[in-house]
Amino acid sequence: MSNAEATASPDHTGTGSETAPAHNPEAARLRALLEPAVHANRLYLEDVAIIPGSHRVVHVVVDLPQEETGGVSLDVIADISKVLSDVLDNDPNDDGRPYDLEVSSPGVGRPLTEPRHWHRARGRMVKVNVIQGDNMTGRIKSVDDGGVTLVPEIAVKKGMKPRQGEPVKLPFDRIRNGKVEIEFSHLPEDGLEPEHNGPSEEA
């Protein structure tokens, strides 16, 4: 049995996948092993990465399903850490090397590159890198299978409250990526989701 240590800490920098080689077969195997337990606890398995060394680190990133809003609480991180530690301890194909298990949630700095990322950011202020068009900053009003509807922020003179433009629909095939803007205060607007005001536990 391997010596697993679960670390219940939020990830402030992203998924951590940059620490693992691309297409790591062991990471892919562990993802397949852990995914059923993650789904059984009503979470989404965002990433599994292995940081090599004499004492390996298995870094697992979990997120809420795309239809839910808010962040993954520390209590949920702690609970799923225990579940995944048990799964790894009973891995029939484990080679016996010691490892530490780290479980986190995606940081607010994670690029928005997949439809589910945009769903999770509903109500947030984002910067959007647009393909063949002007980049935009605005609040996500809604997301559907075709793309993202933004309420754009219109630049005004310094010291004045930003103005909102008319909603704009951006198809996914015109979006290169996006990034959530951290806000420390925001008054709710009609049709937007107030639970996203300010940083959440993902921030």
PDB file of C-alpha atoms in Angstrom, residues 50-151:
ATOM      1  CA  ILE A  50       2.226  13.447 -11.858  1.00  0.00           C
ATOM      2  CA  ILE A  51       5.220  15.401 -10.588  1.00  0.00           C
ATOM      3  CA  PRO A  52       8.118  12.946 -10.813  1.00  0.00           C
ATOM      4  CA  GLY A  53      10.817  12.396  -8.226  1.00  0.00           C
ATOM      5  CA  SER A  54      11.887   9.943  -5.551  1.00  0.00           C
ATOM      6  CA  HIS A  55       8.622  10.829  -3.804  1.00  0.00           C
ATOM      7  CA  ARG A  56       6.011  11.362  -6.503  1.00  0.00           C
ATOM      8  CA  VAL A  57       3.217  13.912  -6.238  1.00  0.00           C
ATOM      9  CA  VAL A  58      -0.143  13.014  -7.777  1.00  0.00           C
ATOM     10  CA  HIS A  59      -1.915  16.323  -8.389  1.00  0.00           C
ATOM     11  CA  VAL A  60      -5.657  16.087  -9.005  1.00  0.00           C
ATOM     12  CA  VAL A  61      -7.837  19.052 -10.012  1.00  0.00           C
ATOM     13  CA  VAL A  62     -11.591  18.775  -9.468  1.00  0.00           C
ATOM     14  CA  ASP A  63     -14.356  21.207 -10.359  1.00  0.00           C
ATOM     15  CA  LEU A  64     -18.115  21.490  -9.980  1.00  0.00           C
ATOM     16  CA  PRO A  65     -20.317  20.315 -12.878  1.00  0.00           C
ATOM     17  CA  GLN A  66     -20.782  22.999 -15.534  1.00  0.00           C
ATOM     18  CA  GLU A  67     -24.433  23.613 -14.640  1.00  0.00           C
ATOM     19  CA  GLU A  68     -23.490  24.661 -11.088  1.00  0.00           C
ATOM     20  CA  THR A  69     -22.164  28.052 -10.021  1.00  0.00           C
ATOM     21  CA  GLY A  70     -19.738  29.097  -7.315  1.00  0.00           C
ATOM     22  CA  GLY A  71     -16.511  27.437  -6.227  1.00  0.00           C
ATOM     23  CA  VAL A  72     -15.495  24.094  -4.763  1.00  0.00           C
ATOM     24  CA  SER A  73     -15.475  24.517  -0.979  1.00  0.00           C
ATOM     25  CA  LEU A  74     -12.531  23.449   1.164  1.00  0.00           C
ATOM     26  CA  ASP A  75     -14.774  20.934   2.940  1.00  0.00           C
ATOM     27  CA  VAL A  76     -15.552  19.291  -0.413  1.00  0.00           C
ATOM     28  CA  ILE A  77     -11.842  19.270  -1.299  1.00  0.00           C
ATOM     29  CA  ALA A  78     -11.049  17.582   2.030  1.00  0.00           C
ATOM     30  CA  ASP A  79     -13.794  14.961   1.554  1.00  0.00           C
ATOM     31  CA  ILE A  80     -12.827  14.053  -1.998  1.00  0.00           C
ATOM     32  CA  SER A  81      -9.153  13.913  -0.967  1.00  0.00           C
ATOM     33  CA  LYS A  82      -9.972  11.112   1.486  1.00  0.00           C
ATOM     34  CA  VAL A  83     -12.010   9.250  -1.131  1.00  0.00           C
ATOM     35  CA  LEU A  84      -9.291   9.466  -3.771  1.00  0.00           C
ATOM     36  CA  SER A  85      -6.585   8.518  -1.271  1.00  0.00           C
ATOM     37  CA  ASP A  86      -8.477   5.283  -0.557  1.00  0.00           C
ATOM     38  CA  VAL A  87      -8.824   4.563  -4.289  1.00  0.00           C
ATOM     39  CA  LEU A  88      -5.089   5.059  -4.836  1.00  0.00           C
ATOM     40  CA  ASP A  89      -4.187   2.951  -1.805  1.00  0.00           C
ATOM     41  CA  ASN A  90      -6.188   0.074  -3.336  1.00  0.00           C
ATOM     42  CA  ASP A  91      -4.850   0.529  -6.873  1.00  0.00           C
ATOM     43  CA  PRO A  92      -4.209  -3.041  -8.114  1.00  0.00           C
ATOM     44  CA  ASN A  93      -1.556  -1.797 -10.565  1.00  0.00           C
ATOM     45  CA  ASP A  94       0.370   0.397  -8.122  1.00  0.00           C
ATOM     46  CA  ASP A  95       4.134  -0.213  -8.194  1.00  0.00           C
ATOM     47  CA  GLY A  96       4.579   0.426  -4.474  1.00  0.00           C
ATOM     48  CA  ARG A  97       6.497   3.717  -4.746  1.00  0.00           C
ATOM     49  CA  PRO A  98       5.492   6.334  -2.151  1.00  0.00           C
ATOM     50  CA  TYR A  99       3.541   9.386  -3.271  1.00  0.00           C
ATOM     51  CA  ASP A 100       1.706  12.422  -1.960  1.00  0.00           C
ATOM     52  CA  LEU A 101      -1.799  13.228  -3.153  1.00  0.00           C
ATOM     53  CA  GLU A 102      -2.695  16.874  -3.725  1.00  0.00           C
ATOM     54  CA  VAL A 103      -6.278  17.801  -4.581  1.00  0.00           C
ATOM     55  CA  SER A 104      -7.271  21.312  -5.615  1.00  0.00           C
ATOM     56  CA  SER A 105      -9.818  23.271  -7.630  1.00  0.00           C
ATOM     57  CA  PRO A 106      -9.052  25.363 -10.729  1.00  0.00           C
ATOM     58  CA  GLY A 107      -7.646  28.818 -10.034  1.00  0.00           C
ATOM     59  CA  VAL A 108      -9.377  31.948 -11.254  1.00  0.00           C
ATOM     60  CA  GLY A 109      -6.447  32.428 -13.638  1.00  0.00           C
ATOM     61  CA  ARG A 110      -7.332  29.313 -15.611  1.00  0.00           C
ATOM     62  CA  PRO A 111      -7.844  30.269 -19.273  1.00  0.00           C
ATOM     63  CA  LEU A 112     -11.398  29.769 -20.515  1.00  0.00           C
ATOM     64  CA  THR A 113     -10.780  27.420 -23.430  1.00  0.00           C
ATOM     65  CA  GLU A 114     -13.664  24.917 -23.276  1.00  0.00           C
ATOM     66  CA  PRO A 115     -17.460  25.415 -23.290  1.00  0.00           C
ATOM     67  CA  ARG A 116     -17.700  24.045 -19.734  1.00  0.00           C
ATOM     68  CA  HIS A 117     -15.237  26.720 -18.545  1.00  0.00           C
ATOM     69  CA  TRP A 118     -17.552  29.420 -19.915  1.00  0.00           C
ATOM     70  CA  HIS A 119     -20.586  27.799 -18.269  1.00  0.00           C
ATOM     71  CA  ARG A 120     -18.756  27.798 -14.913  1.00  0.00           C
ATOM     72  CA  ALA A 121     -17.916  31.506 -15.329  1.00  0.00           C
ATOM     73  CA  ARG A 122     -21.513  32.658 -15.875  1.00  0.00           C
ATOM     74  CA  GLY A 123     -22.010  36.111 -14.357  1.00  0.00           C
ATOM     75  CA  ARG A 124     -18.286  36.856 -14.220  1.00  0.00           C
ATOM     76  CA  MET A 125     -16.449  39.737 -15.882  1.00  0.00           C
ATOM     77  CA  VAL A 126     -14.097  38.341 -18.540  1.00  0.00           C
ATOM     78  CA  LYS A 127     -11.612  39.432 -21.160  1.00  0.00           C
ATOM     79  CA  VAL A 128     -12.187  37.600 -24.439  1.00  0.00           C
ATOM     80  CA  ASN A 129      -9.553  37.007 -27.108  1.00  0.00           C
ATOM     81  CA  VAL A 130     -11.604  37.083 -30.312  1.00  0.00           C
ATOM     82  CA  ILE A 131     -10.581  35.436 -33.582  1.00  0.00           C
ATOM     83  CA  GLN A 132     -10.774  37.860 -36.525  1.00  0.00           C
ATOM     84  CA  GLY A 133     -12.295  40.658 -34.502  1.00  0.00           C
ATOM     85  CA  ASP A 134     -11.716  43.121 -31.689  1.00  0.00           C
ATOM     86  CA  ASN A 135     -11.038  41.654 -28.264  1.00  0.00           C
ATOM     87  CA  MET A 136     -13.784  42.339 -25.724  1.00  0.00           C
ATOM     88  CA  THR A 137     -14.287  42.820 -21.993  1.00  0.00           C
ATOM     89  CA  GLY A 138     -17.732  42.114 -20.607  1.00  0.00           C
ATOM     90  CA  ARG A 139     -19.876  40.131 -18.220  1.00  0.00           C
ATOM     91  CA  ILE A 140     -21.099  36.691 -19.228  1.00  0.00           C
ATOM     92  CA  LYS A 141     -24.872  36.882 -19.422  1.00  0.00           C
ATOM     93  CA  SER A 142     -25.539  33.370 -20.720  1.00  0.00           C
ATOM     94  CA  VAL A 143     -23.893  30.368 -22.368  1.00  0.00           C
ATOM     95  CA  ASP A 144     -25.441  27.830 -24.724  1.00  0.00           C
ATOM     96  CA  ASP A 145     -24.266  25.178 -27.164  1.00  0.00           C
ATOM     97  CA  GLY A 146     -23.443  27.805 -29.782  1.00  0.00           C
ATOM     98  CA  GLY A 147     -21.448  30.324 -27.805  1.00  0.00           C
ATOM     99  CA  VAL A 148     -21.339  33.030 -25.160  1.00  0.00           C
ATOM    100  CA  THR A 149     -23.533  36.117 -24.729  1.00  0.00           C
ATOM    101  CA  LEU A 150     -21.628  39.034 -23.193  1.00  0.00           C
ATOM    102  CA  VAL A 151     -22.767  42.371 -21.835  1.00  0.00           C
TER     103      VAL A 151
END
